[in-house]
Amino acid sequence: VQIPNSENSYLITGLTPGVTYTVQVYAVIKKIQSEADMIEATTDASTIDDIRVTGQTEVSIQVDWKNPQAEVDYFRLTHTDPSGQEEELNVQRSQEARTKHTIVGLYPGTEYQISVQSIKGNTRGKASFATGVTDIDAPTKLVTNKVTEDTATVSWNKVQAEIEGYMLSYTSAEGSSSDIFVGRDSTSYRLVGLRPGVLHTVYIWAFSGDKVSGKSSTEAETELDAPANLIARDETESSFSLSWDPVQAEIDGYILTYTVPDGSSKEITVGPDRTSYKLTGLQPAVPYTVYIKAVRGDKTSRTISTQAETELDAPANLLARDETESGFTASWEPVQADIDGYMLTYSSSEGSGEEIPIGSTMTTHSLTSLRPGVLYTVYVWAIKGEKVTRKISTVAETEIDSPKDLKASDVTLDSASLTWVPPLADVDGYILTYRDEDGNLQVVEKRLEASKRSFTASRLEMGKRYIVTIVAFRGSKRSKVVETFFKT
């Protein structure tokens, strides 16, 4: 290249990047050349074009760039974090049009400055720059613990990235919750107001600005809720009814268990739609403890309980027998319960008798000194402490007493006056008969009114011994026969 003698510099262009050139300069006068001065110079390596970030994870960033036309020995890639810590590595040129490289071992949620320059021998090309940001890492080791009927606590390991906080949500077959904000320093959260016996899937993710991490998930199945307000009512001698508030959870049913003081127990399965049950076939006057719990598969709820005591059973089949004019005997079947004893009382239209205590082993009692011909109602019941059974009753009527002091007076040849003292019982009348002792004469029978106290037997035969009888009657009942004799 000929250069005017007024110049002392020259820009050589059109050279190849990264190539060492030998340059000679000499002076020329007419066609005479001086000795040459010589220098070597190397063009810079090629500048990288079109560097770009093509992807990232929590711990890596992928970049690629367009390969220069000139040959290079390798590329030098540098990444720098916000604190200024820098790391270099060499990347071999790809045979493709672009060279790709994934930078690994980075911190999550961090912005990195990335530069790439070509290297040819000792020559470095001009660096090209790009910015890459790693993804926010997701919370790890998300687990469920402390599960109750309507709460569940989840815990996790904090993320490495600098974040603003966490978002948490949960879903079940019944739907999804709204997103719940959780502070960035938190490592656990208690979910409340959950439905019992429901499998929930819990999700959590970290966020910073509009960047979010991947979601971590775990499952939490709330416990079955227990039935509530177990109440015993309508106690009888052998049964009582139970009622309870149903559970919210979907269940297979309820298990009902009852025990007696000796430790024996019985278990009953009750359908899921039931809220009451009647226990039957129980022993009288026994305290029972009743337990109930909800079940679904192999899961059970808490157990709740109540207590109830069956009533004393009443004596049965009260009968009256061996009636006399002044009393009768009452008998009954004993109770099953362990009792202190029985009470017996009686009443009639004339009033009530006293209450009579009777030993617990007795099943009969004789009533005496009663009025004849009176209808009595007898009551018997069992007692234990302050508890009493229902009363059972029967009726019994004492026999009619006989007229007394039947006498014959004013006896004549053919007549006699008969007198008597009336019975204590109310009667409808009397049947009076008389006949001669030899039986030669027909028996004379007279039906007399209750108000009568005497009767004159006439048309008798002279000098005969007569037998006189009298009985009182009321309806079909008859008193004992009273008899006397006289002789005309």
Short mmCIF file of C-alpha atoms in Angstrom, two decimals:
data_model
loop_
_atom_site.label_atom_id
_atom_site.label_comp_id
_atom_site.label_asym_id
_atom_site.label_seq_id
_atom_site.Cartn_x
_atom_site.Cartn_y
_atom_site.Cartn_z
CA VAL A 1 0.00 0.00 0.00
CA GLN A 2 1.56 3.33 -1.00
CA ILE A 3 1.11 6.03 1.51
CA PRO A 4 1.86 9.73 0.98
CA ASN A 5 5.00 10.93 2.75
CA SER A 6 2.91 13.37 4.70
CA GLU A 7 1.28 10.47 6.67
CA ASN A 8 2.75 8.55 9.54
CA SER A 9 -0.18 6.16 10.20
CA TYR A 10 -2.47 3.90 8.29
CA LEU A 11 -5.58 1.87 9.14
CA ILE A 12 -5.49 -1.57 7.68
CA THR A 13 -9.02 -2.93 7.15
CA GLY A 14 -10.65 -6.05 5.86
CA LEU A 15 -8.58 -8.28 8.07
CA THR A 16 -9.64 -11.54 9.65
CA PRO A 17 -10.41 -11.50 13.38
CA GLY A 18 -7.93 -13.22 15.68
CA VAL A 19 -5.12 -13.43 13.09
CA THR A 20 -1.54 -12.25 13.64
CA TYR A 21 -0.21 -10.14 10.80
CA THR A 22 3.39 -9.03 9.98
CA VAL A 23 3.48 -5.42 8.78
CA GLN A 24 6.54 -3.88 7.04
CA VAL A 25 7.02 -0.17 6.43
CA TYR A 26 9.83 1.28 4.29
CA ALA A 27 10.53 4.57 2.55
CA VAL A 28 10.71 4.94 -1.23
CA ILE A 29 12.47 7.64 -3.26
CA LYS A 30 11.86 7.10 -6.87
CA LYS A 31 12.37 3.40 -7.03
CA ILE A 32 14.90 3.11 -4.28
CA GLN A 33 13.64 1.40 -1.05
CA SER A 34 15.00 1.82 2.42
CA GLU A 35 15.38 -0.99 4.82
CA ALA A 36 12.00 -2.05 6.19
CA ASP A 37 10.82 -1.58 9.70
CA MET A 38 8.60 -4.52 10.76
CA ILE A 39 5.95 -5.14 13.45
CA GLU A 40 3.55 -7.95 14.24
CA ALA A 41 -0.02 -7.23 15.22
CA THR A 42 -2.96 -9.54 15.94
CA THR A 43 -6.53 -8.58 15.24
CA ASP A 44 -8.95 -9.00 18.07
CA ALA A 45 -10.94 -12.17 18.32
CA SER A 46 -14.43 -11.93 16.91
CA THR A 47 -17.18 -10.24 18.92
CA ILE A 48 -20.03 -12.54 20.01
CA ASP A 49 -23.39 -11.65 18.51
CA ASP A 50 -26.92 -12.43 19.60
CA ILE A 51 -26.27 -13.84 23.09
CA ARG A 52 -29.54 -14.83 24.76
CA VAL A 53 -30.99 -16.67 27.77
CA THR A 54 -33.07 -19.61 26.56
CA GLY A 55 -34.17 -21.13 29.83
CA GLN A 56 -33.60 -21.47 33.53
CA THR A 57 -34.32 -23.69 36.52
CA GLU A 58 -33.96 -23.09 40.23
CA VAL A 59 -30.17 -23.74 40.01
CA SER A 60 -29.25 -23.24 36.35
CA ILE A 61 -29.46 -20.83 33.42
CA GLN A 62 -29.20 -21.89 29.79
CA VAL A 63 -27.64 -19.45 27.28
CA ASP A 64 -26.63 -19.62 23.65
CA TRP A 65 -24.98 -17.31 21.14
CA LYS A 66 -24.15 -17.09 17.44
CA ASN A 67 -20.76 -18.48 16.52
CA PRO A 68 -18.39 -15.96 14.82
CA GLN A 69 -17.11 -16.63 11.33
CA ALA A 70 -13.48 -16.64 12.44
CA GLU A 71 -11.90 -19.59 14.14
CA VAL A 72 -11.65 -19.36 17.94
CA ASP A 73 -9.91 -21.58 20.43
CA TYR A 74 -12.84 -21.44 22.88
CA PHE A 75 -15.28 -19.10 24.54
CA ARG A 76 -14.89 -17.67 28.02
CA LEU A 77 -18.18 -17.45 29.90
CA THR A 78 -18.41 -15.41 33.07
CA HIS A 79 -21.39 -15.12 35.44
CA THR A 80 -21.59 -12.67 38.33
CA ASP A 81 -24.13 -12.69 41.19
CA PRO A 82 -25.54 -9.53 42.85
CA SER A 83 -22.82 -9.62 45.54
CA GLY A 84 -20.15 -9.36 42.87
CA GLN A 85 -18.91 -12.91 43.16
CA GLU A 86 -17.68 -13.97 39.76
CA GLU A 87 -17.06 -17.35 38.22
CA GLU A 88 -15.43 -18.11 34.88
CA LEU A 89 -15.49 -21.21 32.74
CA ASN A 90 -14.36 -22.18 29.25
CA VAL A 91 -16.84 -23.38 26.66
CA GLN A 92 -15.90 -25.17 23.48
CA ARG A 93 -17.27 -23.91 20.21
CA SER A 94 -20.15 -25.92 18.85
CA GLN A 95 -20.14 -27.30 15.34
CA GLU A 96 -23.61 -25.84 14.94
CA ALA A 97 -24.40 -22.26 14.07
CA ARG A 98 -24.88 -21.45 17.73
CA THR A 99 -23.11 -22.59 20.84
CA LYS A 100 -25.25 -23.56 23.84
CA HIS A 101 -24.28 -23.88 27.48
CA THR A 102 -26.11 -24.47 30.76
CA ILE A 103 -24.66 -22.70 33.78
CA VAL A 104 -25.22 -24.90 36.83
CA GLY A 105 -24.70 -24.68 40.59
CA LEU A 106 -26.50 -21.35 40.87
CA TYR A 107 -28.66 -20.02 43.73
CA PRO A 108 -32.42 -20.01 43.29
CA GLY A 109 -34.23 -16.73 42.65
CA THR A 110 -31.00 -14.87 41.88
CA GLU A 111 -30.18 -12.48 39.01
CA TYR A 112 -26.87 -13.15 37.26
CA GLN A 113 -24.90 -10.97 34.83
CA ILE A 114 -23.54 -13.23 32.10
CA SER A 115 -20.75 -12.36 29.63
CA VAL A 116 -19.24 -14.37 26.77
CA GLN A 117 -16.06 -13.54 24.81
CA SER A 118 -14.15 -15.50 22.22
CA ILE A 119 -10.55 -16.51 22.88
CA LYS A 120 -7.95 -16.98 20.13
CA GLY A 121 -4.47 -17.56 21.46
CA ASN A 122 -3.72 -14.69 23.79
CA THR A 123 -6.37 -12.54 22.22
CA ARG A 124 -9.80 -12.00 23.72
CA GLY A 125 -12.73 -10.78 21.75
CA LYS A 126 -15.02 -8.09 22.97
CA ALA A 127 -17.41 -9.44 25.58
CA SER A 128 -21.16 -9.65 25.00
CA PHE A 129 -23.57 -9.50 27.91
CA ALA A 130 -26.92 -10.91 28.96
CA THR A 131 -28.91 -11.06 32.21
CA GLY A 132 -30.44 -14.28 33.57
CA VAL A 133 -32.54 -15.00 36.67
CA THR A 134 -32.88 -18.46 38.22
CA ASP A 135 -36.32 -19.67 39.18
CA ILE A 136 -37.50 -19.49 42.78
CA ASP A 137 -37.05 -22.88 44.44
CA ALA A 138 -40.12 -24.65 45.77
CA PRO A 139 -40.57 -25.40 49.50
CA THR A 140 -39.34 -28.90 50.33
CA LYS A 141 -40.31 -31.65 52.73
CA LEU A 142 -43.92 -30.52 52.94
CA VAL A 143 -45.58 -32.83 55.49
CA THR A 144 -48.83 -32.98 57.42
CA ASN A 145 -48.99 -33.36 61.17
CA LYS A 146 -51.30 -32.63 64.09
CA VAL A 147 -54.49 -33.56 62.27
CA THR A 148 -57.80 -33.20 64.16
CA GLU A 149 -61.45 -33.38 63.13
CA ASP A 150 -61.40 -29.91 61.56
CA THR A 151 -57.75 -28.77 61.51
CA ALA A 152 -54.45 -29.86 60.00
CA THR A 153 -50.97 -28.41 60.44
CA VAL A 154 -48.52 -28.54 57.53
CA SER A 155 -44.80 -27.79 57.77
CA TRP A 156 -42.00 -27.34 55.21
CA ASN A 157 -38.37 -26.38 54.76
CA LYS A 158 -37.77 -22.76 53.76
CA VAL A 159 -36.66 -21.93 50.22
CA GLN A 160 -33.16 -20.63 49.50
CA ALA A 161 -34.33 -17.76 47.31
CA GLU A 162 -35.09 -14.31 48.63
CA ILE A 163 -38.86 -14.20 48.48
CA GLU A 164 -41.79 -12.07 49.57
CA GLY A 165 -43.67 -15.01 51.04
CA TYR A 166 -45.59 -18.20 50.38
CA MET A 167 -49.01 -18.96 49.01
CA LEU A 168 -50.95 -21.97 50.27
CA SER A 169 -54.18 -23.60 49.08
CA TYR A 170 -55.99 -26.89 49.53
CA THR A 171 -58.51 -28.92 47.56
CA SER A 172 -60.86 -31.78 48.30
CA ALA A 173 -63.70 -33.57 46.59
CA GLU A 174 -65.88 -30.70 47.77
CA GLY A 175 -63.88 -27.97 46.00
CA SER A 176 -60.88 -25.71 46.41
CA SER A 177 -59.94 -23.02 48.89
CA SER A 178 -58.77 -19.55 48.02
CA ASP A 179 -55.03 -18.80 48.14
CA ILE A 180 -53.72 -18.11 51.64
CA PHE A 181 -50.73 -15.78 52.17
CA VAL A 182 -48.05 -17.05 54.56
CA GLY A 183 -45.08 -14.94 55.70
CA ARG A 184 -41.66 -15.67 54.21
CA ASP A 185 -40.17 -16.63 57.59
CA SER A 186 -42.87 -19.20 58.33
CA THR A 187 -42.23 -22.93 58.14
CA SER A 188 -45.66 -24.18 59.20
CA TYR A 189 -49.32 -23.25 58.95
CA ARG A 190 -52.47 -24.52 60.68
CA LEU A 191 -55.51 -24.99 58.47
CA VAL A 192 -58.78 -24.55 60.34
CA GLY A 193 -62.46 -24.94 59.55
CA LEU A 194 -61.97 -28.13 57.54
CA ARG A 195 -64.69 -30.69 57.10
CA PRO A 196 -64.21 -33.83 59.19
CA GLY A 197 -63.30 -37.09 57.52
CA VAL A 198 -62.27 -35.47 54.22
CA LEU A 199 -59.04 -36.05 52.27
CA HIS A 200 -57.47 -32.67 51.47
CA THR A 201 -54.57 -32.05 49.08
CA VAL A 202 -52.48 -29.11 50.29
CA TYR A 203 -50.29 -27.04 47.93
CA ILE A 204 -47.64 -24.47 48.79
CA TRP A 205 -45.38 -22.31 46.61
CA ALA A 206 -43.06 -19.35 47.07
CA PHE A 207 -43.32 -16.04 45.24
CA SER A 208 -41.41 -12.84 44.68
CA GLY A 209 -43.12 -10.18 42.61
CA ASP A 210 -44.69 -11.91 39.65
CA LYS A 211 -42.31 -14.87 39.86
CA VAL A 212 -43.53 -18.03 41.54
CA SER A 213 -41.87 -21.31 42.38
CA GLY A 214 -43.13 -24.73 41.58
CA LYS A 215 -45.79 -26.16 43.88
CA SER A 216 -45.14 -28.72 46.59
CA SER A 217 -48.05 -30.82 47.79
CA THR A 218 -49.07 -33.21 50.54
CA GLU A 219 -52.27 -34.88 51.66
CA ALA A 220 -54.11 -34.37 54.92
CA GLU A 221 -57.15 -36.42 55.88
CA THR A 222 -59.06 -34.94 58.78
CA GLU A 223 -60.23 -37.21 61.56
CA LEU A 224 -63.83 -38.39 61.74
CA ASP A 225 -65.81 -36.14 64.04
CA ALA A 226 -67.50 -37.79 66.98
CA PRO A 227 -71.25 -37.84 67.55
CA ALA A 228 -72.33 -35.31 70.18
CA ASN A 229 -74.88 -34.95 72.97
CA LEU A 230 -75.40 -38.63 73.70
CA ILE A 231 -78.48 -38.76 75.93
CA ALA A 232 -80.33 -41.65 77.59
CA ARG A 233 -84.06 -41.29 78.23
CA ASP A 234 -87.30 -43.25 78.68
CA GLU A 235 -85.75 -45.71 81.11
CA THR A 236 -87.84 -48.77 81.88
CA GLU A 237 -87.17 -52.00 83.79
CA SER A 238 -85.45 -53.58 80.77
CA SER A 239 -84.72 -50.81 78.27
CA PHE A 240 -83.88 -47.21 77.61
CA SER A 241 -83.58 -45.05 74.50
CA LEU A 242 -80.45 -43.28 73.28
CA SER A 243 -80.20 -40.26 71.01
CA TRP A 244 -77.24 -38.29 69.65
CA ASP A 245 -76.33 -35.53 67.20
CA PRO A 246 -75.00 -36.99 63.92
CA VAL A 247 -71.47 -36.47 62.62
CA GLN A 248 -70.62 -34.25 59.65
CA ALA A 249 -68.30 -36.77 58.00
CA GLU A 250 -69.37 -39.40 55.52
CA ILE A 251 -69.30 -42.63 57.54
CA ASP A 252 -70.15 -46.31 57.32
CA GLY A 253 -72.08 -46.17 60.59
CA TYR A 254 -71.80 -46.03 64.36
CA ILE A 255 -70.51 -48.56 66.89
CA LEU A 256 -72.53 -48.53 70.11
CA THR A 257 -71.15 -50.38 73.14
CA TYR A 258 -72.67 -50.71 76.59
CA THR A 259 -71.15 -52.16 79.73
CA VAL A 260 -72.42 -53.18 83.16
CA PRO A 261 -70.56 -52.92 86.49
CA ASP A 262 -69.28 -56.50 86.31
CA GLY A 263 -67.30 -55.53 83.21
CA SER A 264 -69.24 -57.41 80.55
CA SER A 265 -70.11 -55.50 77.41
CA LYS A 266 -72.01 -55.78 74.17
CA GLU A 267 -71.35 -54.07 70.83
CA ILE A 268 -74.02 -53.01 68.35
CA THR A 269 -73.59 -51.62 64.80
CA VAL A 270 -75.97 -48.78 63.91
CA GLY A 271 -76.56 -47.38 60.42
CA PRO A 272 -75.06 -44.01 59.37
CA ASP A 273 -78.47 -42.33 59.08
CA ARG A 274 -79.60 -43.24 62.59
CA THR A 275 -79.56 -40.72 65.44
CA SER A 276 -81.30 -42.88 68.04
CA TYR A 277 -81.40 -46.46 69.27
CA LYS A 278 -83.38 -48.36 71.89
CA LEU A 279 -81.50 -50.83 74.06
CA THR A 280 -83.70 -53.72 75.18
CA GLY A 281 -83.32 -56.93 77.13
CA LEU A 282 -81.48 -55.18 79.96
CA GLN A 283 -81.40 -56.10 83.61
CA PRO A 284 -83.56 -54.11 86.03
CA ALA A 285 -82.01 -51.58 88.42
CA VAL A 286 -78.55 -51.83 86.82
CA PRO A 287 -76.37 -48.81 85.92
CA TYR A 288 -75.11 -49.00 82.33
CA THR A 289 -72.33 -47.00 80.66
CA VAL A 290 -72.97 -46.49 76.96
CA TYR A 291 -70.26 -45.55 74.43
CA ILE A 292 -70.68 -44.49 70.80
CA LYS A 293 -68.24 -43.68 68.00
CA ALA A 294 -68.42 -43.18 64.24
CA VAL A 295 -66.57 -45.55 61.87
CA ARG A 296 -65.48 -45.51 58.24
CA GLY A 297 -63.33 -48.35 57.05
CA ASP A 298 -60.55 -48.73 59.61
CA LYS A 299 -60.92 -45.15 60.84
CA THR A 300 -62.82 -44.35 64.02
CA SER A 301 -63.85 -41.12 65.68
CA ARG A 302 -63.44 -40.16 69.29
CA THR A 303 -65.73 -42.07 71.66
CA ILE A 304 -68.36 -40.28 73.73
CA SER A 305 -70.32 -41.85 76.56
CA THR A 306 -73.27 -41.45 78.89
CA GLN A 307 -74.72 -43.38 81.81
CA ALA A 308 -78.21 -44.66 82.45
CA GLU A 309 -79.80 -46.90 85.06
CA THR A 310 -82.75 -49.12 84.31
CA GLU A 311 -85.80 -48.86 86.53
CA LEU A 312 -86.58 -51.38 89.23
CA ASP A 313 -88.77 -54.14 87.85
CA ALA A 314 -92.12 -54.49 89.53
CA PRO A 315 -93.34 -57.66 91.17
CA ALA A 316 -95.70 -59.64 88.93
CA ASN A 317 -98.83 -61.81 89.07
CA LEU A 318 -100.26 -60.47 92.32
CA LEU A 319 -102.98 -62.87 93.46
CA ALA A 320 -105.34 -63.08 96.43
CA ARG A 321 -106.26 -66.48 97.85
CA ASP A 322 -107.55 -68.21 100.98
CA GLU A 323 -110.20 -65.55 101.57
CA THR A 324 -111.93 -65.69 104.99
CA GLU A 325 -114.41 -63.41 106.72
CA SER A 326 -111.54 -61.37 108.19
CA GLY A 327 -108.66 -61.68 105.77
CA PHE A 328 -106.90 -63.27 102.81
CA THR A 329 -103.37 -64.01 101.62
CA ALA A 330 -101.64 -61.97 98.83
CA SER A 331 -98.84 -63.61 96.78
CA TRP A 332 -96.65 -62.36 93.91
CA GLU A 333 -93.65 -63.23 91.78
CA PRO A 334 -90.43 -61.58 93.02
CA VAL A 335 -88.50 -58.90 91.17
CA GLN A 336 -85.18 -59.60 89.43
CA ALA A 337 -83.42 -56.55 90.83
CA ASP A 338 -81.49 -56.47 94.07
CA ILE A 339 -83.91 -54.56 96.31
CA ASP A 340 -84.36 -53.48 99.92
CA GLY A 341 -87.84 -54.96 100.15
CA TYR A 342 -91.51 -54.60 99.21
CA MET A 343 -94.33 -52.33 100.34
CA LEU A 344 -97.94 -53.51 100.51
CA THR A 345 -101.04 -51.50 101.08
CA TYR A 346 -104.78 -52.06 100.61
CA SER A 347 -107.88 -49.96 100.26
CA SER A 348 -111.63 -50.31 100.10
CA SER A 349 -114.66 -48.08 99.89
CA GLU A 350 -114.28 -47.65 103.63
CA GLY A 351 -110.75 -46.20 103.33
CA SER A 352 -107.12 -47.20 102.94
CA GLY A 353 -104.95 -49.37 105.12
CA GLU A 354 -101.43 -48.65 106.25
CA GLU A 355 -98.30 -49.33 104.18
CA ILE A 356 -96.77 -52.60 105.30
CA PRO A 357 -93.02 -53.20 104.75
CA ILE A 358 -92.15 -56.73 103.64
CA GLY A 359 -88.73 -58.35 103.41
CA SER A 360 -87.00 -58.65 100.05
CA THR A 361 -87.11 -62.46 100.15
CA MET A 362 -90.85 -62.67 100.88
CA THR A 363 -93.41 -63.32 98.17
CA THR A 364 -96.58 -63.65 100.31
CA HIS A 365 -98.34 -61.73 103.03
CA SER A 366 -101.53 -62.49 104.97
CA LEU A 367 -103.91 -59.64 105.74
CA THR A 368 -106.02 -60.09 108.89
CA SER A 369 -108.59 -58.19 110.94
CA LEU A 370 -110.46 -57.09 107.84
CA ARG A 371 -114.17 -56.43 107.63
CA PRO A 372 -116.30 -59.23 106.26
CA GLY A 373 -117.86 -58.95 102.84
CA VAL A 374 -115.72 -56.03 101.76
CA LEU A 375 -113.99 -55.69 98.36
CA TYR A 376 -110.36 -54.75 98.90
CA THR A 377 -107.78 -53.54 96.34
CA VAL A 378 -104.25 -54.62 97.22
CA TYR A 379 -101.13 -52.88 95.93
CA VAL A 380 -97.55 -54.17 96.04
CA TRP A 381 -94.32 -52.50 94.85
CA ALA A 382 -90.59 -52.91 95.37
CA ILE A 383 -88.22 -50.34 96.86
CA LYS A 384 -84.48 -49.76 96.73
CA GLY A 385 -83.21 -46.69 98.48
CA GLU A 386 -85.27 -43.83 97.14
CA LYS A 387 -86.26 -45.73 94.02
CA VAL A 388 -89.61 -47.42 93.81
CA THR A 389 -91.15 -49.62 91.16
CA ARG A 390 -94.52 -49.18 89.62
CA LYS A 391 -97.35 -50.66 91.68
CA ILE A 392 -99.19 -53.82 90.77
CA SER A 393 -102.65 -54.54 92.17
CA THR A 394 -105.37 -57.11 92.55
CA VAL A 395 -108.78 -57.23 94.19
CA ALA A 396 -110.06 -59.60 96.84
CA GLU A 397 -113.36 -59.82 98.69
CA THR A 398 -113.63 -61.14 102.25
CA GLU A 399 -116.26 -63.74 102.96
CA ILE A 400 -119.64 -62.70 104.35
CA ASP A 401 -119.89 -63.35 108.08
CA SER A 402 -122.77 -65.38 109.43
CA PRO A 403 -125.69 -64.08 111.44
CA LYS A 404 -125.04 -64.60 115.17
CA ASP A 405 -126.99 -65.75 118.20
CA LEU A 406 -129.71 -67.62 116.32
CA LYS A 407 -132.33 -68.42 119.00
CA ALA A 408 -135.84 -69.83 119.30
CA SER A 409 -138.22 -68.21 121.81
CA ASP A 410 -141.90 -68.08 122.53
CA VAL A 411 -142.21 -71.71 121.55
CA THR A 412 -145.85 -72.97 121.53
CA LEU A 413 -147.62 -76.15 120.42
CA ASP A 414 -147.34 -75.20 116.78
CA SER A 415 -145.04 -72.14 116.50
CA ALA A 416 -141.78 -70.57 117.60
CA SER A 417 -140.19 -67.13 117.26
CA LEU A 418 -136.69 -67.19 115.73
CA THR A 419 -134.28 -64.26 116.25
CA TRP A 420 -130.64 -63.50 115.30
CA VAL A 421 -128.05 -60.77 115.30
CA PRO A 422 -127.27 -59.56 111.76
CA PRO A 423 -123.74 -60.00 110.30
CA LEU A 424 -121.27 -57.16 109.99
CA ALA A 425 -121.23 -57.50 106.22
CA ASP A 426 -123.71 -55.78 104.00
CA VAL A 427 -126.01 -58.54 102.74
CA ASP A 428 -128.92 -58.86 100.37
CA GLY A 429 -130.91 -61.06 102.76
CA TYR A 430 -131.13 -64.40 104.56
CA ILE A 431 -132.15 -67.95 103.76
CA LEU A 432 -133.78 -69.56 106.77
CA THR A 433 -134.79 -73.24 106.83
CA TYR A 434 -136.41 -75.48 109.39
CA ARG A 435 -137.42 -79.09 109.48
CA ASP A 436 -138.13 -81.72 112.06
CA GLU A 437 -135.18 -83.68 113.28
CA ASP A 438 -136.68 -87.02 112.21
CA GLY A 439 -137.04 -85.87 108.67
CA ASN A 440 -140.68 -86.79 108.47
CA LEU A 441 -141.68 -83.31 107.40
CA GLN A 442 -140.65 -81.35 104.34
CA VAL A 443 -137.98 -78.70 104.79
CA VAL A 444 -139.40 -75.21 104.90
CA GLU A 445 -137.15 -72.55 103.30
CA LYS A 446 -137.79 -68.86 103.67
CA ARG A 447 -135.91 -66.07 101.87
CA LEU A 448 -135.90 -63.01 104.11
CA GLU A 449 -134.92 -59.43 103.52
CA ALA A 450 -131.71 -58.04 104.94
CA SER A 451 -133.65 -55.82 107.34
CA LYS A 452 -135.25 -58.81 109.10
CA ARG A 453 -134.00 -59.72 112.56
CA SER A 454 -136.67 -62.33 113.43
CA PHE A 455 -139.10 -64.84 111.93
CA THR A 456 -142.08 -66.78 113.36
CA ALA A 457 -142.28 -70.37 112.29
CA SER A 458 -145.90 -71.57 112.40
CA ARG A 459 -147.97 -74.67 111.58
CA LEU A 460 -145.51 -76.82 113.39
CA GLU A 461 -146.32 -80.19 114.79
CA MET A 462 -146.75 -80.65 118.49
CA GLY A 463 -143.97 -82.19 120.49
CA LYS A 464 -141.44 -82.22 117.61
CA ARG A 465 -137.76 -81.32 117.72
CA TYR A 466 -136.87 -78.91 114.93
CA ILE A 467 -133.53 -78.00 113.34
CA VAL A 468 -133.24 -74.35 112.22
CA THR A 469 -130.46 -72.99 109.90
CA ILE A 470 -129.83 -69.55 108.61
CA VAL A 471 -127.25 -68.17 106.10
CA ALA A 472 -126.70 -64.62 104.89
CA PHE A 473 -126.28 -64.00 101.16
CA ARG A 474 -125.14 -61.28 98.81
CA GLY A 475 -125.45 -62.07 95.18
CA SER A 476 -124.05 -65.56 94.77
CA LYS A 477 -122.00 -65.38 97.94
CA ARG A 478 -123.15 -67.29 101.01
CA SER A 479 -122.09 -67.03 104.63
CA LYS A 480 -121.43 -70.04 106.79
CA VAL A 481 -124.49 -71.83 108.11
CA VAL A 482 -125.68 -71.05 111.63
CA GLU A 483 -127.82 -73.70 113.28
CA THR A 484 -130.05 -74.01 116.34
CA PHE A 485 -132.70 -76.43 117.77
CA PHE A 486 -136.02 -76.12 119.52
CA LYS A 487 -138.89 -78.40 120.47
CA THR A 488 -142.57 -77.54 120.24
#
